[in-house]
Amino acid sequence: MTNPRMKSARREFLLLAVVAITFWPLPVRGNDTVRCRNGAVVCVSAPAADAGLKALESGGNAVDAAVATAFALAVTYPPAGNIGGGGYMLVVPDDAEGSAVFDFREVAPAAATRDMFVEKSGRAAHRRVGVPGTVRGLALAHGRFGKLSWKQLIEPAVALARDGFAVDAALAADLNETLADTPREDRAPGSQTPATAFAEFRRAFGKADGSKWRTGERLVQPELAAVLERIAEQGPDGFYQGETAELIAAEMQRGGGLITAKDLAAYQPVERVPLRGTFRGYEIMAVPPSSSGGTALVEALNILENFDLRAQGRWSPETLHLVIESMKRAFRDRAAFLGDPAVNEIPPRLLDKAYAKKLAATINPRRATPSLELAGDIRITTESEHTTHLSVIDKDRTAVSLTYTLESPWGSRVVVRGGGFLLNDEMNDFNWLPGVTNLEGRIGTPANDVAPGKRMLSSMCPTIVRKDGKNLLVTGSPGGRTIINTVLCVVLNVTEFGMPVREAVDAPRMHQDWLPETVRVEPALLEQQSAAIARLKEMGHRFAKPAVQGDAHSILIHAAQGEITAAADRRISGAARGY
Ligand code: GLY
């Protein structure tokens, strides 16, 4: 029996908690979660989130803050933050008028050919580099929306590179692991890259005395600071022309890469109309091709709309089965049809509700569909991820969702000599073996073959969910093909299952991408839902080794209260800032 004094104490405590939550002055800050009224930035690195917050507090808007954060991440999160890579920025004002996508995906150099990766000898690190898009992409978005000066937005990044910053525990561990794994002699594993290609990487990111990085030690990048200063002074020409372009072209020549000064001068980002879908009365805004992200996300949601997931419960085997089967079908179409829209006709039906209904009808509620049954006319041959995401909201509730990447963690590990920055290995995202689609998950359909000037297919999926004509959720993630499914999980958690954003980001995730046939779940899902997993196995699902999935820094807007919650993903080392 409960003691009446305890009962009354509990009542008083609850009353106090309610009063505290209601009247506590905002912002309420933790390093990884912030609740505030005006604006917020959330990303993987604290100094970069600080740079974005500074832009907001100085009267900048969400695009200003995203640009400042992205340049700072190029310094403080070198595994994926970049000026030598590419990505996508989605900008949605609160009324959605004038929304835009900035596609700054890298392109293949003019000398690239369809079969350039067929021979293993042609796969050296320098040949995997696509023409970088980030600097012109951020400049295009800033030119369209920015309020603060370009120079002002790059200054925090210059200072972080010039004066250094304290590496956090996650970055110290990543640096140590990557340096230990970067070949010093012989050849890079699995490629034909001479180890000399990585000497500059070790010089830029290794410690002078060769010892291991420890949390709190400062990483100083003077050559990167000089490049950022040129970009701040000269605009994007400070990267694509003149001294920086010459350094990149020289690095390419030294390592047998294909990019020339002409490729750099010719690079252009593209402004696109955002892709729109709906899910149970929520509006989904995302990016169209050249990324497959938005299309596959909306297709999977359209399929799932045909089932009452809420009634089954978030973690029931029924719900998990339907989500896996929807992922499988959306990824089958991704493989069949998606590639650079400049050279591919993308069938409009992929976004169509009636088509999704037909796909939903092919799901057997009691049995996993073997992936091969969905192949259709894709011929299967029987022979035999790193990115980062940031979300921003400003006081006018304009939302920015930005995902950009070097492709692999630390990209190609080629650091431009004299420039101190990493180049991507984005050419990996083209089909390497034209015509070869196999059970291991290699895709060889024509839509994504290599061609000069072509954008390689991406899975990046910066997404903004809207409700009642207003922005509600800003999200996105890194993770290669898993990106789409991470975003799908977060969107379902918020919309279908009504989770608060902190819980929606923390909740375990899973991934199925048609081929390979296996489902990958996070270790936490395996531990917490072992009975559901056992049932899924009985239904015919096979599971790959569990792995942590994504890094989905997200923001939820509480329109009725005039408040915002920014929730950093804690899987790597996220930071939420707001005011
Ligand atoms: N490089 C990861 C992606 O674009 O999907």
Coordinates of C-alpha atoms and ligand atoms in Angstrom, one line a residue:
M1 CA 0.0 0.0 0.0
T2 CA 1.2 3.5 -0.7
N3 CA 1.9 5.7 2.2
P4 CA -0.4 8.9 2.0
R5 CA 2.6 11.1 2.9
M6 CA 4.5 9.7 -0.1
K7 CA 1.5 10.1 -2.3
S8 CA 1.2 13.8 -1.3
A9 CA 5.0 14.3 -1.8
R10 CA 4.7 12.8 -5.3
R11 CA 1.8 15.1 -6.1
E12 CA 3.8 18.1 -5.0
F13 CA 6.8 17.0 -7.0
L14 CA 4.7 16.5 -10.2
L15 CA 3.1 19.9 -9.7
L16 CA 6.6 21.5 -9.3
A17 CA 7.8 19.7 -12.4
V18 CA 4.8 21.0 -14.5
V19 CA 5.4 24.5 -13.2
A20 CA 9.1 24.3 -14.0
I21 CA 8.5 23.0 -17.5
T22 CA 5.9 25.7 -18.1
F23 CA 7.7 28.7 -16.7
W24 CA 11.4 27.8 -16.9
P25 CA 13.0 30.5 -19.1
L26 CA 13.9 29.2 -22.6
P27 CA 16.3 28.2 -24.0
V28 CA 16.7 25.0 -22.0
R29 CA 20.2 23.7 -23.0
G30 CA 22.0 20.5 -22.9
N31 CA 24.9 19.8 -25.3
D32 CA 22.7 17.5 -27.4
T33 CA 19.2 18.8 -26.9
V34 CA 18.0 22.4 -26.8
R35 CA 14.5 23.8 -26.4
C36 CA 14.2 27.5 -27.4
R37 CA 12.1 30.1 -29.1
N38 CA 14.1 31.9 -31.8
G39 CA 16.3 29.6 -33.8
A40 CA 18.5 26.5 -33.6
V41 CA 21.3 24.7 -35.3
V42 CA 22.1 21.0 -34.8
C43 CA 25.0 19.1 -36.2
V44 CA 27.8 16.6 -35.3
S45 CA 30.4 19.2 -34.0
A46 CA 30.0 21.7 -31.2
P47 CA 32.3 24.5 -32.7
A48 CA 30.5 24.2 -36.0
A49 CA 27.1 24.5 -34.3
D50 CA 28.4 27.5 -32.4
A51 CA 29.4 29.2 -35.8
G52 CA 25.8 28.6 -37.0
L53 CA 24.3 30.0 -33.8
K54 CA 26.5 33.1 -34.1
A55 CA 25.1 33.7 -37.6
L56 CA 21.5 33.5 -36.3
E57 CA 22.2 35.7 -33.3
S58 CA 23.9 38.3 -35.6
G59 CA 20.6 38.7 -37.6
G60 CA 21.3 36.0 -40.2
N61 CA 18.7 33.6 -41.4
A62 CA 18.7 29.8 -41.6
V63 CA 20.7 29.8 -44.9
D64 CA 23.4 32.1 -43.4
A65 CA 23.6 29.7 -40.4
A66 CA 23.8 26.6 -42.6
V67 CA 26.6 28.2 -44.7
A68 CA 28.6 29.2 -41.6
T69 CA 28.1 25.7 -40.0
A70 CA 29.0 23.9 -43.2
F71 CA 32.3 25.9 -43.6
A72 CA 33.1 25.3 -39.9
L73 CA 32.4 21.6 -40.3
A74 CA 35.0 21.5 -43.1
V75 CA 37.5 22.3 -40.4
T76 CA 36.1 20.6 -37.3
Y77 CA 34.6 17.5 -38.8
P78 CA 37.1 16.5 -41.5
P79 CA 35.8 12.9 -42.0
A80 CA 32.8 14.4 -43.8
G81 CA 32.6 18.2 -43.5
N82 CA 34.2 19.5 -46.6
I83 CA 35.1 22.0 -49.2
G84 CA 36.3 19.1 -51.5
G85 CA 33.0 17.2 -51.7
G86 CA 29.4 17.9 -52.5
G87 CA 25.8 17.6 -51.3
Y88 CA 22.3 19.1 -51.2
M89 CA 20.7 22.0 -49.3
L90 CA 16.9 22.1 -49.0
V91 CA 15.5 25.5 -48.0
V92 CA 11.8 25.8 -47.0
P93 CA 10.4 29.1 -45.7
D94 CA 7.5 28.6 -43.2
D95 CA 4.9 29.3 -45.9
A96 CA 6.9 27.1 -48.4
E97 CA 6.8 30.0 -51.0
G98 CA 10.1 30.1 -52.9
S99 CA 11.4 26.8 -51.5
A100 CA 14.5 25.6 -53.2
V101 CA 16.9 22.7 -53.5
F102 CA 20.6 23.4 -54.2
D103 CA 22.2 20.4 -55.8
F104 CA 25.9 20.7 -55.5
R105 CA 26.6 17.1 -56.1
E106 CA 30.1 16.4 -57.6
V107 CA 30.3 15.5 -61.3
A108 CA 32.6 13.2 -63.2
P109 CA 35.6 14.9 -64.8
A110 CA 35.6 15.3 -68.6
A111 CA 38.1 12.5 -69.0
A112 CA 35.9 10.0 -67.2
T113 CA 34.7 6.9 -69.1
R114 CA 32.0 4.3 -68.6
D115 CA 34.4 1.5 -68.0
M116 CA 37.1 3.4 -66.1
F117 CA 36.7 1.3 -63.0
V118 CA 36.3 -2.2 -64.6
E119 CA 40.0 -2.9 -64.3
K120 CA 41.2 -2.9 -60.7
S121 CA 44.3 -1.1 -61.9
G122 CA 42.1 2.0 -62.7
R123 CA 40.8 2.4 -59.1
A124 CA 43.5 4.5 -57.6
A125 CA 42.4 7.0 -54.9
H126 CA 43.0 10.1 -57.2
R127 CA 40.8 8.6 -59.9
R128 CA 37.9 8.3 -57.5
V129 CA 37.6 12.0 -57.0
G130 CA 34.6 13.8 -58.5
V131 CA 34.8 17.6 -59.3
P132 CA 33.9 19.2 -56.0
G133 CA 30.6 21.1 -55.7
T134 CA 30.4 22.3 -52.1
V135 CA 31.8 25.8 -52.4
R136 CA 29.8 26.9 -55.5
G137 CA 26.7 25.2 -54.0
L138 CA 26.9 27.1 -50.8
A139 CA 27.6 30.3 -52.7
L140 CA 24.5 29.8 -54.9
A141 CA 22.3 29.3 -51.9
H142 CA 23.8 32.3 -50.1
G143 CA 23.3 34.4 -53.2
R144 CA 19.6 33.5 -53.3
F145 CA 18.7 33.7 -49.6
G146 CA 21.6 35.0 -47.5
K147 CA 21.4 38.2 -45.5
L148 CA 24.8 38.4 -43.9
S149 CA 28.0 38.9 -45.9
W150 CA 29.7 35.8 -47.4
K151 CA 33.0 36.8 -45.7
Q152 CA 31.3 37.1 -42.3
L153 CA 30.0 33.5 -42.6
I154 CA 33.4 32.0 -43.4
E155 CA 35.3 33.9 -40.7
P156 CA 34.6 31.4 -37.9
A157 CA 35.9 28.6 -40.1
V158 CA 39.1 30.5 -40.9
A159 CA 39.7 31.1 -37.2
L160 CA 39.0 27.5 -36.3
A161 CA 41.5 26.3 -39.0
R162 CA 44.1 29.0 -38.2
D163 CA 44.0 28.9 -34.4
G164 CA 43.0 25.3 -34.1
F165 CA 40.1 23.7 -32.1
A166 CA 39.9 21.1 -29.3
V167 CA 39.2 17.7 -30.8
D168 CA 36.4 15.8 -29.1
A169 CA 36.5 12.2 -28.0
A170 CA 34.8 10.9 -31.2
L171 CA 37.1 12.8 -33.5
A172 CA 40.2 11.8 -31.5
A173 CA 39.2 8.1 -31.8
D174 CA 38.4 8.5 -35.5
L175 CA 41.7 10.2 -36.2
N176 CA 43.7 7.5 -34.4
E177 CA 41.9 4.7 -36.1
T178 CA 42.1 6.3 -39.6
L179 CA 45.8 7.2 -39.3
A180 CA 46.6 3.7 -38.1
D181 CA 44.7 2.3 -41.1
T182 CA 46.3 4.6 -43.7
P183 CA 49.0 2.8 -45.6
R184 CA 52.6 4.0 -45.2
E185 CA 54.1 1.8 -47.7
D186 CA 53.2 -0.8 -50.3
R187 CA 49.7 -0.2 -51.5
A188 CA 46.3 0.8 -50.2
P189 CA 44.3 -2.3 -49.5
G190 CA 42.0 -3.2 -52.4
S191 CA 43.3 -0.5 -54.7
Q192 CA 46.2 0.3 -56.8
T193 CA 47.0 3.5 -54.9
P194 CA 50.7 4.0 -54.0
A195 CA 51.0 4.9 -50.3
T196 CA 52.8 8.1 -51.2
A197 CA 49.2 9.3 -52.2
F198 CA 48.5 9.5 -48.5
A199 CA 51.7 11.2 -47.2
E200 CA 49.9 14.5 -47.2
F201 CA 47.0 13.1 -45.3
R202 CA 49.3 11.9 -42.5
R203 CA 51.1 15.3 -42.5
A204 CA 47.8 17.2 -42.3
F205 CA 46.1 15.1 -39.7
G206 CA 48.9 13.2 -37.8
K207 CA 50.6 14.7 -34.8
A208 CA 54.2 15.9 -35.4
D209 CA 55.6 13.5 -32.8
G210 CA 53.5 10.6 -34.2
S211 CA 51.7 10.1 -30.9
K212 CA 48.0 9.4 -30.6
W213 CA 45.4 12.1 -30.5
R214 CA 43.8 12.7 -27.1
T215 CA 40.5 14.4 -26.3
G216 CA 41.0 18.2 -25.9
E217 CA 44.2 18.5 -28.0
R218 CA 44.2 21.1 -30.7
L219 CA 44.1 20.4 -34.4
V220 CA 45.6 23.4 -36.3
Q221 CA 45.2 23.5 -40.1
P222 CA 47.1 26.6 -41.4
E223 CA 47.0 25.6 -45.1
L224 CA 43.2 25.1 -45.0
A225 CA 42.9 28.5 -43.2
A226 CA 44.7 30.1 -46.2
V227 CA 42.3 28.4 -48.7
L228 CA 39.3 29.4 -46.7
E229 CA 40.6 33.0 -46.6
R230 CA 40.8 33.0 -50.3
I231 CA 37.3 31.7 -50.6
A232 CA 36.1 34.4 -48.1
E233 CA 37.9 37.2 -50.0
Q234 CA 37.3 36.1 -53.6
G235 CA 34.0 34.1 -53.3
P236 CA 33.9 30.7 -55.0
D237 CA 36.5 31.7 -57.5
G238 CA 38.9 31.5 -54.6
F239 CA 38.4 27.7 -54.9
Y240 CA 37.6 27.0 -58.6
Q241 CA 40.1 29.3 -60.1
G242 CA 43.6 30.7 -59.4
E243 CA 45.8 29.3 -56.7
T244 CA 43.5 26.7 -55.1
A245 CA 42.4 25.3 -58.5
E246 CA 46.1 25.1 -59.5
L247 CA 46.9 23.2 -56.3
I248 CA 44.0 20.7 -57.0
A249 CA 45.0 20.2 -60.6
A250 CA 48.7 19.6 -59.6
E251 CA 47.6 17.1 -56.9
M252 CA 45.6 15.3 -59.6
Q253 CA 48.5 15.1 -61.9
R254 CA 50.8 13.9 -59.2
G255 CA 48.5 11.0 -58.3
G256 CA 47.2 10.1 -61.8
G257 CA 43.7 11.7 -61.2
L258 CA 41.5 13.0 -64.0
I259 CA 40.4 16.5 -62.7
T260 CA 41.8 19.4 -64.6
A261 CA 41.7 23.2 -64.1
K262 CA 39.1 23.3 -66.9
D263 CA 36.8 20.8 -65.0
L264 CA 37.0 23.0 -61.9
A265 CA 36.2 26.2 -63.8
A266 CA 33.3 24.5 -65.5
Y267 CA 31.6 23.1 -62.4
Q268 CA 28.1 24.4 -61.8
P269 CA 25.6 23.7 -59.0
V270 CA 21.9 23.4 -59.9
E271 CA 18.9 25.0 -58.3
R272 CA 16.0 22.6 -58.4
V273 CA 12.3 22.5 -57.4
P274 CA 11.9 20.5 -54.2
L275 CA 10.3 17.1 -54.5
R276 CA 6.9 16.9 -52.6
G277 CA 5.0 14.0 -51.3
T278 CA 2.4 13.5 -48.6
F279 CA 2.0 11.0 -45.8
R280 CA -1.3 10.9 -43.8
G281 CA -1.8 14.6 -44.1
Y282 CA 1.8 15.6 -43.5
E283 CA 3.6 17.2 -46.4
I284 CA 7.1 15.7 -47.1
M285 CA 9.6 18.0 -48.9
A286 CA 12.8 16.5 -50.0
V287 CA 15.4 16.5 -52.8
P288 CA 14.7 15.2 -56.3
P289 CA 17.4 13.4 -58.4
S290 CA 20.4 13.6 -58.8
S291 CA 19.8 12.1 -55.3
S292 CA 17.6 9.1 -55.0
G293 CA 16.9 10.1 -51.4
G294 CA 13.6 12.0 -51.8
T295 CA 12.1 9.7 -54.4
A296 CA 12.8 6.5 -52.5
L297 CA 11.6 8.1 -49.2
V298 CA 8.3 9.2 -50.7
E299 CA 7.8 5.9 -52.5
A300 CA 8.3 3.9 -49.2
L301 CA 6.0 6.3 -47.3
N302 CA 3.3 5.9 -50.1
I303 CA 3.5 2.1 -49.8
L304 CA 3.3 2.3 -46.0
E305 CA 0.3 4.6 -46.1
N306 CA -1.7 1.5 -47.2
F307 CA -1.3 -0.1 -43.7
D308 CA -2.4 0.9 -40.2
L309 CA 1.0 0.8 -38.6
R310 CA 0.0 2.7 -35.5
A311 CA -2.6 0.0 -34.6
Q312 CA 0.2 -2.6 -34.8
G313 CA 2.6 -0.7 -32.6
R314 CA 6.0 0.7 -33.5
W315 CA 8.0 -2.4 -32.6
S316 CA 5.6 -5.2 -33.5
P317 CA 6.9 -7.8 -36.0
E318 CA 4.0 -6.8 -38.3
T319 CA 5.1 -3.1 -38.4
L320 CA 8.8 -4.1 -38.8
H321 CA 7.9 -6.5 -41.6
L322 CA 5.9 -3.9 -43.5
V323 CA 8.6 -1.3 -43.1
I324 CA 11.3 -3.7 -44.4
E325 CA 9.2 -4.8 -47.3
S326 CA 8.5 -1.1 -48.3
M327 CA 12.2 -0.3 -48.1
K328 CA 12.9 -3.3 -50.4
R329 CA 10.4 -2.2 -53.1
A330 CA 11.5 1.4 -53.0
F331 CA 15.2 0.4 -53.3
R332 CA 14.4 -2.0 -56.2
D333 CA 13.0 1.0 -58.1
R334 CA 15.9 3.1 -57.1
A335 CA 18.3 0.6 -58.7
A336 CA 16.1 0.3 -61.8
F337 CA 15.5 3.9 -62.6
L338 CA 17.4 6.6 -60.7
G339 CA 20.4 8.5 -61.9
D340 CA 21.4 12.0 -63.0
P341 CA 18.2 13.6 -64.4
A342 CA 20.2 15.4 -67.1
V343 CA 20.6 12.1 -68.9
N344 CA 17.8 9.9 -67.5
E345 CA 14.0 9.9 -67.8
I346 CA 12.7 9.3 -64.2
P347 CA 9.3 7.6 -64.4
P348 CA 6.8 9.9 -62.6
R349 CA 4.9 6.9 -61.2
L350 CA 7.6 6.4 -58.6
L351 CA 5.9 9.2 -56.6
D352 CA 2.4 8.1 -57.5
K353 CA 0.0 6.8 -54.7
A354 CA -1.9 4.4 -57.1
Y355 CA 1.4 2.8 -58.1
A356 CA 2.4 2.5 -54.4
K357 CA -0.9 0.8 -53.7
K358 CA -0.1 -1.8 -56.3
L359 CA 3.3 -2.4 -54.7
A360 CA 1.7 -2.6 -51.2
A361 CA -0.6 -5.3 -52.6
T362 CA 2.5 -7.4 -53.5
I363 CA 3.5 -7.6 -49.8
N364 CA 2.7 -10.9 -48.2
P365 CA 1.8 -10.1 -44.5
R366 CA 3.3 -13.4 -43.3
R367 CA 6.3 -13.9 -45.5
A368 CA 9.4 -12.0 -46.6
T369 CA 9.4 -11.4 -50.4
P370 CA 12.7 -12.8 -51.8
S371 CA 14.5 -9.9 -53.4
L372 CA 15.0 -11.8 -56.7
E373 CA 11.1 -12.0 -57.1
L374 CA 11.2 -8.2 -57.4
A375 CA 14.0 -8.1 -60.0
G376 CA 11.7 -7.7 -63.0
D377 CA 13.8 -7.0 -66.1
I378 CA 16.9 -6.2 -64.1
R379 CA 19.4 -9.0 -65.0
I380 CA 21.0 -10.3 -61.8
T381 CA 24.5 -11.7 -62.2
T382 CA 25.1 -14.6 -59.9
E383 CA 29.0 -14.5 -59.7
S384 CA 30.2 -13.5 -57.4
E385 CA 29.8 5.3 -46.0
H386 CA 30.6 9.0 -44.9
T387 CA 28.5 12.0 -44.9
T388 CA 27.2 14.6 -42.4
H389 CA 24.0 16.3 -41.9
L390 CA 22.9 19.6 -40.3
S391 CA 19.5 21.1 -39.6
V392 CA 18.7 24.8 -39.0
I393 CA 15.6 26.8 -38.2
D394 CA 15.5 30.6 -37.8
K395 CA 13.1 33.1 -36.1
D396 CA 10.9 33.3 -39.2
R397 CA 10.8 29.5 -39.2
T398 CA 12.6 29.1 -42.5
A399 CA 14.1 25.7 -42.3
V400 CA 17.3 24.4 -43.9
S401 CA 18.2 20.8 -44.2
L402 CA 21.7 20.2 -45.5
T403 CA 23.6 17.0 -46.1
Y404 CA 27.0 17.0 -47.7
T405 CA 29.8 14.5 -48.0
L406 CA 33.2 13.3 -49.0
E407 CA 31.6 9.8 -49.7
S408 CA 33.8 7.5 -47.6
P409 CA 34.9 8.6 -44.1
W410 CA 37.8 11.0 -44.9
G411 CA 36.9 10.8 -48.6
S412 CA 39.7 9.6 -50.8
R413 CA 42.2 10.4 -48.0
V414 CA 43.9 12.5 -50.7
V415 CA 44.8 15.9 -49.1
V416 CA 45.7 18.6 -51.7
R417 CA 49.3 19.4 -51.2
G418 CA 49.6 23.0 -50.2
G419 CA 45.8 23.3 -49.6
G420 CA 45.4 21.1 -46.5
F421 CA 41.9 19.9 -47.5
L422 CA 40.6 16.5 -48.4
L423 CA 39.1 15.5 -51.7
N424 CA 36.1 13.2 -52.0
D425 CA 36.0 9.7 -53.5
E426 CA 32.5 10.3 -54.8
M427 CA 33.1 8.4 -58.1
N428 CA 32.5 5.4 -55.9
D429 CA 28.8 6.2 -56.2
F430 CA 28.7 5.5 -59.9
N431 CA 28.2 1.9 -61.1
W432 CA 31.6 0.5 -61.4
L433 CA 30.8 -2.6 -63.5
P434 CA 28.2 -1.6 -66.1
G435 CA 25.6 -4.4 -66.5
V436 CA 26.6 -6.2 -63.3
T437 CA 23.8 -6.3 -60.7
N438 CA 24.5 -9.0 -58.1
L439 CA 23.2 -10.5 -54.9
E440 CA 25.9 -8.7 -52.9
G441 CA 24.2 -5.4 -53.7
R442 CA 26.4 -4.2 -56.7
I443 CA 24.1 -2.3 -59.0
G444 CA 24.9 -2.1 -62.8
T445 CA 21.8 -0.6 -64.4
P446 CA 22.5 2.0 -67.1
A447 CA 21.0 5.0 -65.3
N448 CA 24.1 5.4 -63.1
D449 CA 26.9 4.4 -65.4
V450 CA 30.0 6.8 -65.4
A451 CA 29.9 9.5 -68.1
P452 CA 31.8 12.8 -68.4
G453 CA 30.1 15.7 -66.6
K454 CA 27.5 13.4 -65.1
R455 CA 26.3 13.5 -61.5
M456 CA 26.7 10.2 -59.7
L457 CA 23.6 8.9 -57.9
S458 CA 23.3 9.9 -54.3
S459 CA 21.2 8.6 -51.4
M460 CA 21.4 11.9 -49.5
C461 CA 18.0 12.8 -48.2
P462 CA 17.7 16.2 -46.5
T463 CA 14.0 16.4 -45.6
I464 CA 11.5 18.8 -44.1
V465 CA 8.1 17.6 -43.0
R466 CA 5.2 20.1 -42.8
K467 CA 1.8 20.1 -41.1
D468 CA -1.1 22.5 -41.5
G469 CA 0.9 24.7 -43.9
K470 CA 3.9 25.1 -41.6
N471 CA 7.3 23.6 -41.1
L472 CA 7.3 20.8 -38.5
L473 CA 10.4 18.6 -38.7
V474 CA 13.8 19.2 -40.2
T475 CA 15.9 16.0 -40.6
G476 CA 18.4 14.1 -42.7
S477 CA 21.4 11.8 -42.1
P478 CA 24.7 10.4 -43.4
G479 CA 25.1 6.7 -44.1
G480 CA 25.3 5.9 -47.9
R481 CA 22.2 3.9 -48.9
T482 CA 21.2 3.6 -45.3
I483 CA 20.5 7.4 -45.3
I484 CA 17.0 6.9 -46.9
N485 CA 16.0 4.4 -44.3
T486 CA 17.3 6.4 -41.4
V487 CA 15.2 9.3 -42.5
L488 CA 12.2 7.0 -43.1
C489 CA 12.6 5.7 -39.5
V490 CA 12.8 9.2 -38.0
V491 CA 9.8 10.5 -40.1
L492 CA 7.7 7.5 -39.2
N493 CA 8.6 7.9 -35.5
V494 CA 7.4 11.5 -35.5
T495 CA 4.4 11.3 -37.8
E496 CA 2.9 7.8 -37.4
F497 CA 4.0 7.1 -33.8
G498 CA 3.9 10.6 -32.3
M499 CA 7.3 10.4 -30.6
P500 CA 9.0 13.5 -29.3
V501 CA 12.0 14.4 -31.5
R502 CA 14.5 13.3 -28.8
E503 CA 13.0 9.9 -28.7
A504 CA 12.5 9.8 -32.5
V505 CA 16.2 10.4 -33.0
D506 CA 17.3 8.0 -30.3
A507 CA 15.0 5.1 -31.4
P508 CA 16.8 2.1 -33.0
R509 CA 16.8 1.9 -36.8
M510 CA 17.0 -0.7 -39.5
H511 CA 17.9 -0.9 -43.2
Q512 CA 17.0 -3.1 -46.2
D513 CA 18.0 -2.0 -49.7
W514 CA 16.6 -4.8 -51.9
L515 CA 20.1 -6.3 -52.6
P516 CA 21.7 -7.7 -50.6
E517 CA 18.7 -9.6 -49.3
T518 CA 19.6 -9.2 -45.7
V519 CA 18.1 -6.7 -43.2
R520 CA 20.5 -4.7 -41.0
V521 CA 19.3 -3.5 -37.6
E522 CA 21.0 -1.5 -34.9
P523 CA 22.3 -3.5 -31.9
A524 CA 19.7 -1.8 -29.7
L525 CA 16.9 -3.1 -31.8
L526 CA 18.2 -6.6 -31.5
E527 CA 18.5 -6.3 -27.8
Q528 CA 15.2 -4.6 -27.1
Q529 CA 13.0 -6.4 -29.6
S530 CA 14.4 -9.9 -29.6
A531 CA 11.0 -11.6 -29.8
A532 CA 9.9 -9.5 -32.8
I533 CA 13.3 -10.3 -34.5
A534 CA 12.7 -14.0 -33.9
R535 CA 9.3 -13.8 -35.5
L536 CA 10.7 -11.9 -38.5
K537 CA 13.2 -14.7 -38.9
E538 CA 10.3 -17.2 -39.0
M539 CA 8.8 -15.1 -41.7
G540 CA 11.9 -15.5 -43.9
H541 CA 13.9 -12.4 -43.1
R542 CA 17.6 -12.9 -42.9
F543 CA 19.7 -10.5 -40.8
A544 CA 23.2 -9.0 -41.4
K545 CA 25.6 -8.2 -38.6
P546 CA 24.0 -5.4 -36.5
A547 CA 25.5 -2.0 -37.0
V548 CA 24.9 1.6 -35.7
Q549 CA 23.0 3.5 -38.4
G550 CA 23.1 7.2 -39.4
D551 CA 23.5 10.5 -37.5
A552 CA 20.2 12.3 -37.9
H553 CA 20.5 15.7 -36.3
S554 CA 16.9 16.9 -36.3
I555 CA 14.7 19.8 -35.2
L556 CA 11.0 19.8 -34.3
I557 CA 8.9 23.0 -34.3
H558 CA 6.1 23.3 -31.8
A559 CA 4.1 26.0 -33.7
A560 CA 1.3 26.4 -31.1
Q561 CA 3.8 27.1 -28.3
G562 CA 6.2 29.2 -30.5
E563 CA 9.0 26.9 -29.5
I564 CA 11.6 24.6 -31.1
T565 CA 13.4 21.4 -29.9
A566 CA 16.7 20.6 -31.6
A567 CA 17.9 17.1 -30.9
A568 CA 21.4 16.1 -31.9
D569 CA 22.0 12.5 -32.8
R570 CA 24.1 11.0 -30.0
R571 CA 25.5 8.2 -32.1
I572 CA 28.8 10.0 -32.9
S573 CA 28.9 13.3 -30.9
G574 CA 26.2 15.7 -31.7
A575 CA 25.7 19.4 -30.6
A576 CA 22.4 21.3 -30.5
R577 CA 22.5 25.1 -30.1
G578 CA 19.6 27.5 -29.9
Y579 CA 18.6 30.9 -28.6
Ligands
GLY1 N1 28.1 9.4 -50.9 C1 26.9 9.1 -50.2 C2 25.7 9.4 -51.1 O1 25.7 10.4 -51.8 O2 24.7 8.8 -51.0

